[in-house]
Amino acid sequence: MCGILGYLGLRNGTPIVHEGLKALAYRGYDSWGMAVHQDSHITVQKGIGDISKTEPLALHSNRVIGHTRWATHGSVTEANAHPHANMDKTICAVHNGIIENYAELKAELQKNGFVFASQTDTEVIPHLIDFYMRQGKTFEQAFKATLERLEGSYAILATHANEAGIFFAKNGSPLVLGLGQNEYFVSSDIPSFLPHTKTLVHLEDGDYGAITNTVTIYNKDKKIDRQPSTAHWDVEVAKKGNYPHFMIKEVNEQPLTIRKALNQPKELIKQTALLLQNASTVFLVGCGTSYNACATATYQFSKSGKQTIAVLGSEFSQQIPFIDKKTAIIAVSQSGETADIIDAVKASKEKGAVVIGICNVPSSTLARMVDVVIPMNSGPELCVLATKSCTSTLAILYMLAFALRGKDTSVLTEAADAALHVLKQHQQTMPELAKKIANAQNIFAIGRGALSQVAREAALKIKEVSYIHAEGMPAGELKHGSIALIEQGTPVIVFADDETRAFSTSNAMEVKARGAFVIGVDSKPSPAYDFHIQIPALDDATPLLALLPVQLLGYYLALERGCDPDKPRNLAKSVTVR
Ligand code: F6R
């Protein structure tokens, strides 16, 4: 995780980088920091927690590098916040990724008299550069020699007080250049510089180089040209507008984003469905919410006569022996940077499998490595919680499953229309429900069939944003253990539709008899429900709608409990570590 951003140009980069880091805070918000250059001096500013409540230093600088951190090595302290420096503070570096051999490098440097000020893996970088400079190398040569010693994944920016430029390197973590008028940006993600330029250069693994009054890129010792492209995202989409939080903005965007997800070239869906049809086995791979969307969709694929297996990215290695040229993999990732998904795709490609990617960031690592990419078209998802990307994924997977059985997508378009009504209606009811259950110790969510997986996603949304322990499971499983936790007033959310209502409401009655407060997400009322969240009956598309009120509930629970919905503790938007 973590986000990095560098600015070099004619304007004052200090407020520009400070502002840009706010747009990267979704990648980590444990702490932040900037190295501000003035003549031959570097001033470092660091802070713990949320950058949005802070002001940048009043220093005018044409060269600034910055970082926003999701802690991996070392706790959340100012000492561990980036940038990290060498001993005389002439070299500064910021880093996203993990230096796997840092302990070995640190021991070697310590033997050579280098004193460390933090517990991070990153700090080896400025010291190693220093080490090589002391041996007579230039800053550029020392930077390159340092890269040759690093094992692991990284996007790095490094600067020297007495040398021009920002040096950069990418290996396994995202890094993109922004080319403005007489100014350059280098960043983990586009929204950090979108207000200033839409002209980009995506860097590839193994790229390194320098930004001076121009940009020089090398890969494997060869100078290379990377073609600029134009960002399709709008600055306004990356802003909250009139909403207090990105979460509620993104939840409310879903009537539009579901439509955009469905708006795929016919030929793309037809050809992808053909690939799936011809495959001996289809795996759907995702992590977190993306996995839940995959698991929900497997029920539609089964209806189409194609058995698909949903696998968690982190557990994918178990399946590798079963992958060959006849296997198709659908890898789902909003960010397209989740390390476990990238690993799964690499392993599948090595075995010759066909890999289809569903992702939201068009320039992401995943989008660039798969055989076929289906874009989610959700626009930037900046709240750490996945909401609109989940329904977009579901819409696309359903469209593929429907294509396999020649079913048209009208019910999915209807769902996009109905979403508007569901959100409007429950914007009123969910604050009331959130008040009622905000002090619960545990919340359970149950359902059958595809709705059992919607229940898992509902629980994930509630727990990560409100910190109330929540568990989602197939309704039939509840009485095999978890029912022991039902007490007077324990909220149990029951998802039901025409196919599953009979059994699911029996399960609801079982927990109600033990004191549970039963919340039914259903098109019809039931005596089992103490609180009824009414949604339209939309047959196969019900899971798309059932999730929406619970996303709202999670949001209002967070507000009731004083939690920041956009930045839940300990989380980061893209999980680029294993
Ligand atoms: C939950 C959430 C995470 C992500 C997971 C995968 O709200 O945001 O569980 O879904 O980290 O991320 P992507 O889809 O970017 O691979």
JSON list of N, CA, C and O in Angstrom, two decimals, residues 296-314:
[
{"chain": "A", "resi": 296, "resn": "THR", "atom": "N", "xyz": [-20.93, -14.62, -5.46]},
{"chain": "A", "resi": 296, "resn": "THR", "atom": "CA", "xyz": [-22.36, -14.39, -5.75]},
{"chain": "A", "resi": 296, "resn": "THR", "atom": "C", "xyz": [-22.67, -14.82, -7.19]},
{"chain": "A", "resi": 296, "resn": "THR", "atom": "O", "xyz": [-23.69, -15.46, -7.45]},
{"chain": "A", "resi": 297, "resn": "ALA", "atom": "N", "xyz": [-21.76, -14.49, -8.10]},
{"chain": "A", "resi": 297, "resn": "ALA", "atom": "CA", "xyz": [-22.02, -14.75, -9.52]},
{"chain": "A", "resi": 297, "resn": "ALA", "atom": "C", "xyz": [-21.96, -16.23, -9.88]},
{"chain": "A", "resi": 297, "resn": "ALA", "atom": "O", "xyz": [-22.57, -16.64, -10.88]},
{"chain": "A", "resi": 298, "resn": "THR", "atom": "N", "xyz": [-21.27, -17.04, -9.07]},
{"chain": "A", "resi": 298, "resn": "THR", "atom": "CA", "xyz": [-21.15, -18.47, -9.44]},
{"chain": "A", "resi": 298, "resn": "THR", "atom": "C", "xyz": [-22.54, -19.10, -9.58]},
{"chain": "A", "resi": 298, "resn": "THR", "atom": "O", "xyz": [-22.74, -20.00, -10.38]},
{"chain": "A", "resi": 299, "resn": "TYR", "atom": "N", "xyz": [-23.51, -18.59, -8.80]},
{"chain": "A", "resi": 299, "resn": "TYR", "atom": "CA", "xyz": [-24.86, -19.18, -8.86]},
{"chain": "A", "resi": 299, "resn": "TYR", "atom": "C", "xyz": [-25.51, -18.92, -10.23]},
{"chain": "A", "resi": 299, "resn": "TYR", "atom": "O", "xyz": [-26.25, -19.74, -10.74]},
{"chain": "A", "resi": 300, "resn": "GLN", "atom": "N", "xyz": [-25.20, -17.76, -10.82]},
{"chain": "A", "resi": 300, "resn": "GLN", "atom": "CA", "xyz": [-25.73, -17.46, -12.17]},
{"chain": "A", "resi": 300, "resn": "GLN", "atom": "C", "xyz": [-25.06, -18.34, -13.22]},
{"chain": "A", "resi": 300, "resn": "GLN", "atom": "O", "xyz": [-25.69, -18.80, -14.16]},
{"chain": "A", "resi": 301, "resn": "PHE", "atom": "N", "xyz": [-23.74, -18.54, -13.05]},
{"chain": "A", "resi": 301, "resn": "PHE", "atom": "CA", "xyz": [-23.03, -19.40, -14.02]},
{"chain": "A", "resi": 301, "resn": "PHE", "atom": "C", "xyz": [-23.59, -20.82, -13.95]},
{"chain": "A", "resi": 301, "resn": "PHE", "atom": "O", "xyz": [-23.76, -21.47, -14.98]},
{"chain": "A", "resi": 302, "resn": "SER", "atom": "N", "xyz": [-23.88, -21.29, -12.73]},
{"chain": "A", "resi": 302, "resn": "SER", "atom": "CA", "xyz": [-24.45, -22.64, -12.60]},
{"chain": "A", "resi": 302, "resn": "SER", "atom": "C", "xyz": [-25.78, -22.72, -13.34]},
{"chain": "A", "resi": 302, "resn": "SER", "atom": "O", "xyz": [-26.04, -23.70, -14.04]},
{"chain": "A", "resi": 303, "resn": "LYS", "atom": "N", "xyz": [-26.60, -21.66, -13.20]},
{"chain": "A", "resi": 303, "resn": "LYS", "atom": "CA", "xyz": [-27.89, -21.65, -13.91]},
{"chain": "A", "resi": 303, "resn": "LYS", "atom": "C", "xyz": [-27.69, -21.74, -15.41]},
{"chain": "A", "resi": 303, "resn": "LYS", "atom": "O", "xyz": [-28.55, -22.22, -16.14]},
{"chain": "A", "resi": 304, "resn": "SER", "atom": "N", "xyz": [-26.54, -21.22, -15.88]},
{"chain": "A", "resi": 304, "resn": "SER", "atom": "CA", "xyz": [-26.26, -21.25, -17.32]},
{"chain": "A", "resi": 304, "resn": "SER", "atom": "C", "xyz": [-25.59, -22.56, -17.72]},
{"chain": "A", "resi": 304, "resn": "SER", "atom": "O", "xyz": [-25.12, -22.71, -18.84]},
{"chain": "A", "resi": 305, "resn": "GLY", "atom": "N", "xyz": [-25.46, -23.45, -16.77]},
{"chain": "A", "resi": 305, "resn": "GLY", "atom": "CA", "xyz": [-24.89, -24.76, -17.08]},
{"chain": "A", "resi": 305, "resn": "GLY", "atom": "C", "xyz": [-23.37, -24.78, -17.09]},
{"chain": "A", "resi": 305, "resn": "GLY", "atom": "O", "xyz": [-22.76, -25.74, -17.55]},
{"chain": "A", "resi": 306, "resn": "LYS", "atom": "N", "xyz": [-22.75, -23.70, -16.60]},
{"chain": "A", "resi": 306, "resn": "LYS", "atom": "CA", "xyz": [-21.28, -23.68, -16.57]},
{"chain": "A", "resi": 306, "resn": "LYS", "atom": "C", "xyz": [-20.85, -23.61, -15.12]},
{"chain": "A", "resi": 306, "resn": "LYS", "atom": "O", "xyz": [-21.05, -22.59, -14.44]},
{"chain": "A", "resi": 307, "resn": "GLN", "atom": "N", "xyz": [-20.29, -24.70, -14.64]},
{"chain": "A", "resi": 307, "resn": "GLN", "atom": "CA", "xyz": [-19.83, -24.65, -13.26]},
{"chain": "A", "resi": 307, "resn": "GLN", "atom": "C", "xyz": [-18.60, -23.75, -13.16]},
{"chain": "A", "resi": 307, "resn": "GLN", "atom": "O", "xyz": [-17.67, -23.88, -13.95]},
{"chain": "A", "resi": 308, "resn": "THR", "atom": "N", "xyz": [-18.65, -22.80, -12.26]},
{"chain": "A", "resi": 308, "resn": "THR", "atom": "CA", "xyz": [-17.47, -21.96, -12.04]},
{"chain": "A", "resi": 308, "resn": "THR", "atom": "C", "xyz": [-17.09, -22.07, -10.57]},
{"chain": "A", "resi": 308, "resn": "THR", "atom": "O", "xyz": [-17.93, -22.31, -9.72]},
{"chain": "A", "resi": 309, "resn": "ILE", "atom": "N", "xyz": [-15.81, -21.86, -10.31]},
{"chain": "A", "resi": 309, "resn": "ILE", "atom": "CA", "xyz": [-15.32, -21.99, -8.93]},
{"chain": "A", "resi": 309, "resn": "ILE", "atom": "C", "xyz": [-14.78, -20.64, -8.51]},
{"chain": "A", "resi": 309, "resn": "ILE", "atom": "O", "xyz": [-13.89, -20.08, -9.18]},
{"chain": "A", "resi": 310, "resn": "ALA", "atom": "N", "xyz": [-15.32, -20.10, -7.42]},
{"chain": "A", "resi": 310, "resn": "ALA", "atom": "CA", "xyz": [-14.80, -18.82, -6.91]},
{"chain": "A", "resi": 310, "resn": "ALA", "atom": "C", "xyz": [-13.67, -19.13, -5.94]},
{"chain": "A", "resi": 310, "resn": "ALA", "atom": "O", "xyz": [-13.80, -19.98, -5.07]},
{"chain": "A", "resi": 311, "resn": "VAL", "atom": "N", "xyz": [-12.54, -18.45, -6.14]},
{"chain": "A", "resi": 311, "resn": "VAL", "atom": "CA", "xyz": [-11.36, -18.70, -5.29]},
{"chain": "A", "resi": 311, "resn": "VAL", "atom": "C", "xyz": [-10.84, -17.37, -4.77]},
{"chain": "A", "resi": 311, "resn": "VAL", "atom": "O", "xyz": [-10.76, -16.39, -5.52]},
{"chain": "A", "resi": 312, "resn": "LEU", "atom": "N", "xyz": [-10.44, -17.36, -3.51]},
{"chain": "A", "resi": 312, "resn": "LEU", "atom": "CA", "xyz": [-9.81, -16.17, -2.96]},
{"chain": "A", "resi": 312, "resn": "LEU", "atom": "C", "xyz": [-8.40, -16.03, -3.55]},
{"chain": "A", "resi": 312, "resn": "LEU", "atom": "O", "xyz": [-7.67, -17.04, -3.65]},
{"chain": "A", "resi": 313, "resn": "GLY", "atom": "N", "xyz": [-8.04, -14.82, -3.90]},
{"chain": "A", "resi": 313, "resn": "GLY", "atom": "CA", "xyz": [-6.71, -14.61, -4.49]},
{"chain": "A", "resi": 313, "resn": "GLY", "atom": "C", "xyz": [-5.60, -15.19, -3.62]},
{"chain": "A", "resi": 313, "resn": "GLY", "atom": "O", "xyz": [-4.67, -15.83, -4.12]},
{"chain": "A", "resi": 314, "resn": "SER", "atom": "N", "xyz": [-5.74, -15.02, -2.31]},
{"chain": "A", "resi": 314, "resn": "SER", "atom": "CA", "xyz": [-4.67, -15.47, -1.40]},
{"chain": "A", "resi": 314, "resn": "SER", "atom": "C", "xyz": [-4.59, -16.99, -1.29]},
{"chain": "A", "resi": 314, "resn": "SER", "atom": "O", "xyz": [-3.63, -17.52, -0.75]}
]
